[in-house]
Amino acid sequence: HDALQIYHHHDLTLARTIGDRLGEAKASGNLGNTLKVLGNFNEAIICCQKHLEISREICDKVGEARALYNLGNVYHSKGKNIGCTGTSDPGELPEEVMTCLQQAADYYEANLSMVTDLGDRAAQGRAYGNLGNTHYLLGNYRKAVVSHEQRLLIAKEFGDRTDRSEE
């Protein structure tokens, strides 16, 4: 993962050097995802926020949606990472964990709104699945069920397409 981090950092530096704003946005997002995997959550957040900022600046709706989703993932991972030090039931987690998870839910909701507007059903399914998992951890069981039901509906749509293509 360290080599990947170095590669993404070089990619980011190159994009900045040549003035490629779209490349800089993507490289920032890739670096943020790598930093998340490495457990460097605060640095990952900075990179993902840069991805979001540039995507908005250049009116890249797909990039903006990805950045929102990635920010949700970073906050979700950060919350789970902080929370794994104790053994609490969902909804009864330390305040710092709950704050991270609520931020994740907020970013997933914003992502869901955008990908719905973009008509990206696969991305909607991912957002609903992550929202369901996050709401479960927050103790919002009704919202978790509703989100997972939506995820299941979308999964069935894709399953139905596969079945029809085999006829």
JSON list of C-alpha atoms in Angstrom, two decimals:
[
{"chain": "A", "resi": 1, "resn": "HIS", "atom": "CA", "xyz": [0.00, 0.00, 0.00]},
{"chain": "A", "resi": 2, "resn": "ASP", "atom": "CA", "xyz": [2.91, 2.35, 0.62]},
{"chain": "A", "resi": 3, "resn": "ALA", "atom": "CA", "xyz": [4.01, 2.01, -3.02]},
{"chain": "A", "resi": 4, "resn": "LEU", "atom": "CA", "xyz": [0.46, 2.78, -4.10]},
{"chain": "A", "resi": 5, "resn": "GLN", "atom": "CA", "xyz": [0.44, 5.86, -1.90]},
{"chain": "A", "resi": 6, "resn": "ILE", "atom": "CA", "xyz": [3.68, 7.05, -3.49]},
{"chain": "A", "resi": 7, "resn": "TYR", "atom": "CA", "xyz": [2.29, 6.42, -6.99]},
{"chain": "A", "resi": 8, "resn": "HIS", "atom": "CA", "xyz": [-0.92, 8.38, -6.27]},
{"chain": "A", "resi": 9, "resn": "HIS", "atom": "CA", "xyz": [1.09, 11.23, -4.74]},
{"chain": "A", "resi": 10, "resn": "HIS", "atom": "CA", "xyz": [3.24, 11.41, -7.91]},
{"chain": "A", "resi": 11, "resn": "ASP", "atom": "CA", "xyz": [0.07, 11.31, -10.03]},
{"chain": "A", "resi": 12, "resn": "LEU", "atom": "CA", "xyz": [-1.33, 14.22, -8.01]},
{"chain": "A", "resi": 13, "resn": "THR", "atom": "CA", "xyz": [1.90, 16.21, -8.33]},
{"chain": "A", "resi": 14, "resn": "LEU", "atom": "CA", "xyz": [1.99, 15.65, -12.10]},
{"chain": "A", "resi": 15, "resn": "ALA", "atom": "CA", "xyz": [-1.66, 16.70, -12.54]},
{"chain": "A", "resi": 16, "resn": "ARG", "atom": "CA", "xyz": [-1.03, 19.89, -10.54]},
{"chain": "A", "resi": 17, "resn": "THR", "atom": "CA", "xyz": [2.16, 20.64, -12.48]},
{"chain": "A", "resi": 18, "resn": "ILE", "atom": "CA", "xyz": [0.45, 20.47, -15.87]},
{"chain": "A", "resi": 19, "resn": "GLY", "atom": "CA", "xyz": [-2.71, 22.22, -14.66]},
{"chain": "A", "resi": 20, "resn": "ASP", "atom": "CA", "xyz": [-5.00, 19.23, -15.20]},
{"chain": "A", "resi": 21, "resn": "ARG", "atom": "CA", "xyz": [-7.85, 19.99, -12.76]},
{"chain": "A", "resi": 22, "resn": "LEU", "atom": "CA", "xyz": [-9.82, 16.84, -13.60]},
{"chain": "A", "resi": 23, "resn": "GLY", "atom": "CA", "xyz": [-6.67, 14.75, -13.18]},
{"chain": "A", "resi": 24, "resn": "GLU", "atom": "CA", "xyz": [-5.94, 16.53, -9.90]},
{"chain": "A", "resi": 25, "resn": "ALA", "atom": "CA", "xyz": [-9.45, 15.77, -8.65]},
{"chain": "A", "resi": 26, "resn": "LYS", "atom": "CA", "xyz": [-9.18, 12.09, -9.56]},
{"chain": "A", "resi": 27, "resn": "ALA", "atom": "CA", "xyz": [-5.66, 11.79, -8.14]},
{"chain": "A", "resi": 28, "resn": "SER", "atom": "CA", "xyz": [-6.80, 13.43, -4.89]},
{"chain": "A", "resi": 29, "resn": "GLY", "atom": "CA", "xyz": [-9.65, 10.94, -4.64]},
{"chain": "A", "resi": 30, "resn": "ASN", "atom": "CA", "xyz": [-7.37, 7.97, -5.36]},
{"chain": "A", "resi": 31, "resn": "LEU", "atom": "CA", "xyz": [-4.85, 9.15, -2.78]},
{"chain": "A", "resi": 32, "resn": "GLY", "atom": "CA", "xyz": [-7.67, 9.64, -0.26]},
{"chain": "A", "resi": 33, "resn": "ASN", "atom": "CA", "xyz": [-8.90, 6.09, -0.82]},
{"chain": "A", "resi": 34, "resn": "THR", "atom": "CA", "xyz": [-5.38, 4.72, -0.36]},
{"chain": "A", "resi": 35, "resn": "LEU", "atom": "CA", "xyz": [-4.87, 6.74, 2.83]},
{"chain": "A", "resi": 36, "resn": "LYS", "atom": "CA", "xyz": [-8.19, 5.39, 4.15]},
{"chain": "A", "resi": 37, "resn": "VAL", "atom": "CA", "xyz": [-7.02, 1.81, 3.64]},
{"chain": "A", "resi": 38, "resn": "LEU", "atom": "CA", "xyz": [-3.79, 2.68, 5.47]},
{"chain": "A", "resi": 39, "resn": "GLY", "atom": "CA", "xyz": [-5.82, 4.07, 8.39]},
{"chain": "A", "resi": 40, "resn": "ASN", "atom": "CA", "xyz": [-4.72, 7.68, 7.83]},
{"chain": "A", "resi": 41, "resn": "PHE", "atom": "CA", "xyz": [-8.29, 8.92, 8.06]},
{"chain": "A", "resi": 42, "resn": "ASN", "atom": "CA", "xyz": [-7.68, 12.64, 8.63]},
{"chain": "A", "resi": 43, "resn": "GLU", "atom": "CA", "xyz": [-5.32, 12.86, 5.64]},
{"chain": "A", "resi": 44, "resn": "ALA", "atom": "CA", "xyz": [-7.81, 10.82, 3.59]},
{"chain": "A", "resi": 45, "resn": "ILE", "atom": "CA", "xyz": [-10.56, 13.29, 4.46]},
{"chain": "A", "resi": 46, "resn": "ILE", "atom": "CA", "xyz": [-8.42, 16.21, 3.27]},
{"chain": "A", "resi": 47, "resn": "CYS", "atom": "CA", "xyz": [-7.74, 14.49, -0.07]},
{"chain": "A", "resi": 48, "resn": "CYS", "atom": "CA", "xyz": [-11.38, 13.50, -0.57]},
{"chain": "A", "resi": 49, "resn": "GLN", "atom": "CA", "xyz": [-12.52, 17.03, 0.28]},
{"chain": "A", "resi": 50, "resn": "LYS", "atom": "CA", "xyz": [-10.06, 18.35, -2.33]},
{"chain": "A", "resi": 51, "resn": "HIS", "atom": "CA", "xyz": [-11.58, 15.90, -4.84]},
{"chain": "A", "resi": 52, "resn": "LEU", "atom": "CA", "xyz": [-15.04, 17.24, -3.96]},
{"chain": "A", "resi": 53, "resn": "GLU", "atom": "CA", "xyz": [-13.94, 20.89, -4.14]},
{"chain": "A", "resi": 54, "resn": "ILE", "atom": "CA", "xyz": [-12.31, 20.55, -7.57]},
{"chain": "A", "resi": 55, "resn": "SER", "atom": "CA", "xyz": [-15.18, 18.46, -8.95]},
{"chain": "A", "resi": 56, "resn": "ARG", "atom": "CA", "xyz": [-17.62, 21.18, -7.94]},
{"chain": "A", "resi": 57, "resn": "GLU", "atom": "CA", "xyz": [-15.34, 23.89, -9.35]},
{"chain": "A", "resi": 58, "resn": "ILE", "atom": "CA", "xyz": [-15.15, 22.21, -12.77]},
{"chain": "A", "resi": 59, "resn": "CYS", "atom": "CA", "xyz": [-18.84, 21.12, -12.69]},
{"chain": "A", "resi": 60, "resn": "ASP", "atom": "CA", "xyz": [-17.99, 17.40, -12.81]},
{"chain": "A", "resi": 61, "resn": "LYS", "atom": "CA", "xyz": [-21.18, 15.86, -11.37]},
{"chain": "A", "resi": 62, "resn": "VAL", "atom": "CA", "xyz": [-19.90, 12.28, -11.61]},
{"chain": "A", "resi": 63, "resn": "GLY", "atom": "CA", "xyz": [-16.68, 13.24, -9.82]},
{"chain": "A", "resi": 64, "resn": "GLU", "atom": "CA", "xyz": [-18.65, 15.15, -7.20]},
{"chain": "A", "resi": 65, "resn": "ALA", "atom": "CA", "xyz": [-20.84, 12.11, -6.55]},
{"chain": "A", "resi": 66, "resn": "ARG", "atom": "CA", "xyz": [-17.76, 9.88, -6.25]},
{"chain": "A", "resi": 67, "resn": "ALA", "atom": "CA", "xyz": [-16.11, 12.31, -3.84]},
{"chain": "A", "resi": 68, "resn": "LEU", "atom": "CA", "xyz": [-19.22, 12.36, -1.64]},
{"chain": "A", "resi": 69, "resn": "TYR", "atom": "CA", "xyz": [-19.33, 8.56, -1.64]},
{"chain": "A", "resi": 70, "resn": "ASN", "atom": "CA", "xyz": [-15.62, 8.34, -0.81]},
{"chain": "A", "resi": 71, "resn": "LEU", "atom": "CA", "xyz": [-16.01, 10.83, 2.05]},
{"chain": "A", "resi": 72, "resn": "GLY", "atom": "CA", "xyz": [-18.83, 8.66, 3.38]},
{"chain": "A", "resi": 73, "resn": "ASN", "atom": "CA", "xyz": [-16.55, 5.63, 3.22]},
{"chain": "A", "resi": 74, "resn": "VAL", "atom": "CA", "xyz": [-13.71, 7.41, 5.01]},
{"chain": "A", "resi": 75, "resn": "TYR", "atom": "CA", "xyz": [-15.95, 8.61, 7.86]},
{"chain": "A", "resi": 76, "resn": "HIS", "atom": "CA", "xyz": [-17.58, 5.17, 8.09]},
{"chain": "A", "resi": 77, "resn": "SER", "atom": "CA", "xyz": [-14.19, 3.46, 8.31]},
{"chain": "A", "resi": 78, "resn": "LYS", "atom": "CA", "xyz": [-12.91, 6.04, 10.78]},
{"chain": "A", "resi": 79, "resn": "GLY", "atom": "CA", "xyz": [-15.94, 5.54, 13.01]},
{"chain": "A", "resi": 80, "resn": "LYS", "atom": "CA", "xyz": [-15.66, 1.77, 12.89]},
{"chain": "A", "resi": 81, "resn": "ASN", "atom": "CA", "xyz": [-11.93, 1.99, 13.58]},
{"chain": "A", "resi": 82, "resn": "ILE", "atom": "CA", "xyz": [-12.42, 4.19, 16.63]},
{"chain": "A", "resi": 83, "resn": "GLY", "atom": "CA", "xyz": [-15.38, 2.09, 17.76]},
{"chain": "A", "resi": 84, "resn": "CYS", "atom": "CA", "xyz": [-13.60, -1.26, 17.58]},
{"chain": "A", "resi": 85, "resn": "THR", "atom": "CA", "xyz": [-11.62, -0.42, 20.71]},
{"chain": "A", "resi": 86, "resn": "GLY", "atom": "CA", "xyz": [-14.74, -0.98, 22.81]},
{"chain": "A", "resi": 87, "resn": "THR", "atom": "CA", "xyz": [-17.61, -3.41, 22.75]},
{"chain": "A", "resi": 88, "resn": "SER", "atom": "CA", "xyz": [-20.76, -1.37, 22.42]},
{"chain": "A", "resi": 89, "resn": "ASP", "atom": "CA", "xyz": [-24.09, -2.25, 20.90]},
{"chain": "A", "resi": 90, "resn": "PRO", "atom": "CA", "xyz": [-25.14, -0.36, 17.77]},
{"chain": "A", "resi": 91, "resn": "GLY", "atom": "CA", "xyz": [-26.59, 3.00, 18.71]},
{"chain": "A", "resi": 92, "resn": "GLU", "atom": "CA", "xyz": [-24.70, 2.98, 22.03]},
{"chain": "A", "resi": 93, "resn": "LEU", "atom": "CA", "xyz": [-21.29, 3.93, 20.72]},
{"chain": "A", "resi": 94, "resn": "PRO", "atom": "CA", "xyz": [-18.98, 6.68, 21.99]},
{"chain": "A", "resi": 95, "resn": "GLU", "atom": "CA", "xyz": [-19.88, 10.20, 20.83]},
{"chain": "A", "resi": 96, "resn": "GLU", "atom": "CA", "xyz": [-16.84, 10.49, 18.54]},
{"chain": "A", "resi": 97, "resn": "VAL", "atom": "CA", "xyz": [-17.85, 7.27, 16.76]},
{"chain": "A", "resi": 98, "resn": "MET", "atom": "CA", "xyz": [-21.46, 8.39, 16.43]},
{"chain": "A", "resi": 99, "resn": "THR", "atom": "CA", "xyz": [-20.30, 11.74, 15.00]},
{"chain": "A", "resi": 100, "resn": "CYS", "atom": "CA", "xyz": [-18.16, 10.01, 12.35]},
{"chain": "A", "resi": 101, "resn": "LEU", "atom": "CA", "xyz": [-20.98, 7.64, 11.44]},
{"chain": "A", "resi": 102, "resn": "GLN", "atom": "CA", "xyz": [-23.48, 10.49, 11.19]},
{"chain": "A", "resi": 103, "resn": "GLN", "atom": "CA", "xyz": [-21.08, 12.34, 8.88]},
{"chain": "A", "resi": 104, "resn": "ALA", "atom": "CA", "xyz": [-20.80, 9.17, 6.79]},
{"chain": "A", "resi": 105, "resn": "ALA", "atom": "CA", "xyz": [-24.60, 8.95, 6.57]},
{"chain": "A", "resi": 106, "resn": "ASP", "atom": "CA", "xyz": [-24.81, 12.61, 5.55]},
{"chain": "A", "resi": 107, "resn": "TYR", "atom": "CA", "xyz": [-22.26, 12.10, 2.75]},
{"chain": "A", "resi": 108, "resn": "TYR", "atom": "CA", "xyz": [-24.00, 8.91, 1.59]},
{"chain": "A", "resi": 109, "resn": "GLU", "atom": "CA", "xyz": [-27.34, 10.79, 1.49]},
{"chain": "A", "resi": 110, "resn": "ALA", "atom": "CA", "xyz": [-25.78, 13.57, -0.60]},
{"chain": "A", "resi": 111, "resn": "ASN", "atom": "CA", "xyz": [-24.23, 10.96, -2.89]},
{"chain": "A", "resi": 112, "resn": "LEU", "atom": "CA", "xyz": [-27.57, 9.16, -3.21]},
{"chain": "A", "resi": 113, "resn": "SER", "atom": "CA", "xyz": [-29.30, 12.37, -4.21]},
{"chain": "A", "resi": 114, "resn": "MET", "atom": "CA", "xyz": [-26.71, 13.06, -6.92]},
{"chain": "A", "resi": 115, "resn": "VAL", "atom": "CA", "xyz": [-26.56, 9.55, -8.36]},
{"chain": "A", "resi": 116, "resn": "THR", "atom": "CA", "xyz": [-30.36, 9.47, -8.42]},
{"chain": "A", "resi": 117, "resn": "ASP", "atom": "CA", "xyz": [-30.33, 12.70, -10.44]},
{"chain": "A", "resi": 118, "resn": "LEU", "atom": "CA", "xyz": [-27.67, 11.15, -12.71]},
{"chain": "A", "resi": 119, "resn": "GLY", "atom": "CA", "xyz": [-29.76, 7.98, -13.14]},
{"chain": "A", "resi": 120, "resn": "ASP", "atom": "CA", "xyz": [-26.96, 5.69, -11.96]},
{"chain": "A", "resi": 121, "resn": "ARG", "atom": "CA", "xyz": [-28.87, 2.73, -10.47]},
{"chain": "A", "resi": 122, "resn": "ALA", "atom": "CA", "xyz": [-25.74, 0.73, -9.57]},
{"chain": "A", "resi": 123, "resn": "ALA", "atom": "CA", "xyz": [-24.38, 3.70, -7.58]},
{"chain": "A", "resi": 124, "resn": "GLN", "atom": "CA", "xyz": [-27.80, 4.12, -5.95]},
{"chain": "A", "resi": 125, "resn": "GLY", "atom": "CA", "xyz": [-27.61, 0.49, -4.83]},
{"chain": "A", "resi": 126, "resn": "ARG", "atom": "CA", "xyz": [-24.17, 0.99, -3.32]},
{"chain": "A", "resi": 127, "resn": "ALA", "atom": "CA", "xyz": [-25.31, 4.14, -1.53]},
{"chain": "A", "resi": 128, "resn": "TYR", "atom": "CA", "xyz": [-28.40, 2.42, -0.13]},
{"chain": "A", "resi": 129, "resn": "GLY", "atom": "CA", "xyz": [-26.30, -0.52, 1.08]},
{"chain": "A", "resi": 130, "resn": "ASN", "atom": "CA", "xyz": [-23.80, 1.72, 2.84]},
{"chain": "A", "resi": 131, "resn": "LEU", "atom": "CA", "xyz": [-26.58, 3.88, 4.28]},
{"chain": "A", "resi": 132, "resn": "GLY", "atom": "CA", "xyz": [-28.23, 0.76, 5.65]},
{"chain": "A", "resi": 133, "resn": "ASN", "atom": "CA", "xyz": [-25.02, -0.41, 7.30]},
{"chain": "A", "resi": 134, "resn": "THR", "atom": "CA", "xyz": [-24.33, 3.05, 8.72]},
{"chain": "A", "resi": 135, "resn": "HIS", "atom": "CA", "xyz": [-27.88, 3.54, 10.04]},
{"chain": "A", "resi": 136, "resn": "TYR", "atom": "CA", "xyz": [-27.66, 0.12, 11.70]},
{"chain": "A", "resi": 137, "resn": "LEU", "atom": "CA", "xyz": [-24.49, 1.14, 13.55]},
{"chain": "A", "resi": 138, "resn": "LEU", "atom": "CA", "xyz": [-26.15, 4.43, 14.55]},
{"chain": "A", "resi": 139, "resn": "GLY", "atom": "CA", "xyz": [-29.07, 2.47, 15.99]},
{"chain": "A", "resi": 140, "resn": "ASN", "atom": "CA", "xyz": [-31.48, 3.85, 13.37]},
{"chain": "A", "resi": 141, "resn": "TYR", "atom": "CA", "xyz": [-32.92, 0.41, 12.68]},
{"chain": "A", "resi": 142, "resn": "ARG", "atom": "CA", "xyz": [-36.00, 1.54, 10.73]},
{"chain": "A", "resi": 143, "resn": "LYS", "atom": "CA", "xyz": [-33.84, 3.64, 8.38]},
{"chain": "A", "resi": 144, "resn": "ALA", "atom": "CA", "xyz": [-31.42, 0.70, 8.07]},
{"chain": "A", "resi": 145, "resn": "VAL", "atom": "CA", "xyz": [-34.24, -1.63, 7.02]},
{"chain": "A", "resi": 146, "resn": "VAL", "atom": "CA", "xyz": [-35.66, 0.87, 4.52]},
{"chain": "A", "resi": 147, "resn": "SER", "atom": "CA", "xyz": [-32.21, 1.42, 2.99]},
{"chain": "A", "resi": 148, "resn": "HIS", "atom": "CA", "xyz": [-31.51, -2.30, 2.71]},
{"chain": "A", "resi": 149, "resn": "GLU", "atom": "CA", "xyz": [-34.95, -2.88, 1.16]},
{"chain": "A", "resi": 150, "resn": "GLN", "atom": "CA", "xyz": [-34.11, -0.28, -1.50]},
{"chain": "A", "resi": 151, "resn": "ARG", "atom": "CA", "xyz": [-30.73, -1.94, -2.02]},
{"chain": "A", "resi": 152, "resn": "LEU", "atom": "CA", "xyz": [-32.46, -5.28, -2.52]},
{"chain": "A", "resi": 153, "resn": "LEU", "atom": "CA", "xyz": [-34.92, -3.84, -5.04]},
{"chain": "A", "resi": 154, "resn": "ILE", "atom": "CA", "xyz": [-32.07, -2.44, -7.11]},
{"chain": "A", "resi": 155, "resn": "ALA", "atom": "CA", "xyz": [-30.12, -5.70, -6.85]},
{"chain": "A", "resi": 156, "resn": "LYS", "atom": "CA", "xyz": [-33.19, -7.53, -8.19]},
{"chain": "A", "resi": 157, "resn": "GLU", "atom": "CA", "xyz": [-33.36, -5.10, -11.12]},
{"chain": "A", "resi": 158, "resn": "PHE", "atom": "CA", "xyz": [-29.84, -6.05, -12.10]},
{"chain": "A", "resi": 159, "resn": "GLY", "atom": "CA", "xyz": [-30.61, -9.72, -11.52]},
{"chain": "A", "resi": 160, "resn": "ASP", "atom": "CA", "xyz": [-33.68, -9.46, -13.73]},
{"chain": "A", "resi": 161, "resn": "ARG", "atom": "CA", "xyz": [-31.60, -7.93, -16.52]},
{"chain": "A", "resi": 162, "resn": "THR", "atom": "CA", "xyz": [-29.14, -10.78, -16.32]},
{"chain": "A", "resi": 163, "resn": "ASP", "atom": "CA", "xyz": [-31.93, -13.35, -16.42]},
{"chain": "A", "resi": 164, "resn": "ARG", "atom": "CA", "xyz": [-33.55, -11.72, -19.46]},
{"chain": "A", "resi": 165, "resn": "SER", "atom": "CA", "xyz": [-30.27, -11.56, -21.37]},
{"chain": "A", "resi": 166, "resn": "GLU", "atom": "CA", "xyz": [-29.94, -15.34, -21.08]},
{"chain": "A", "resi": 167, "resn": "GLU", "atom": "CA", "xyz": [-33.33, -16.03, -22.74]}
]
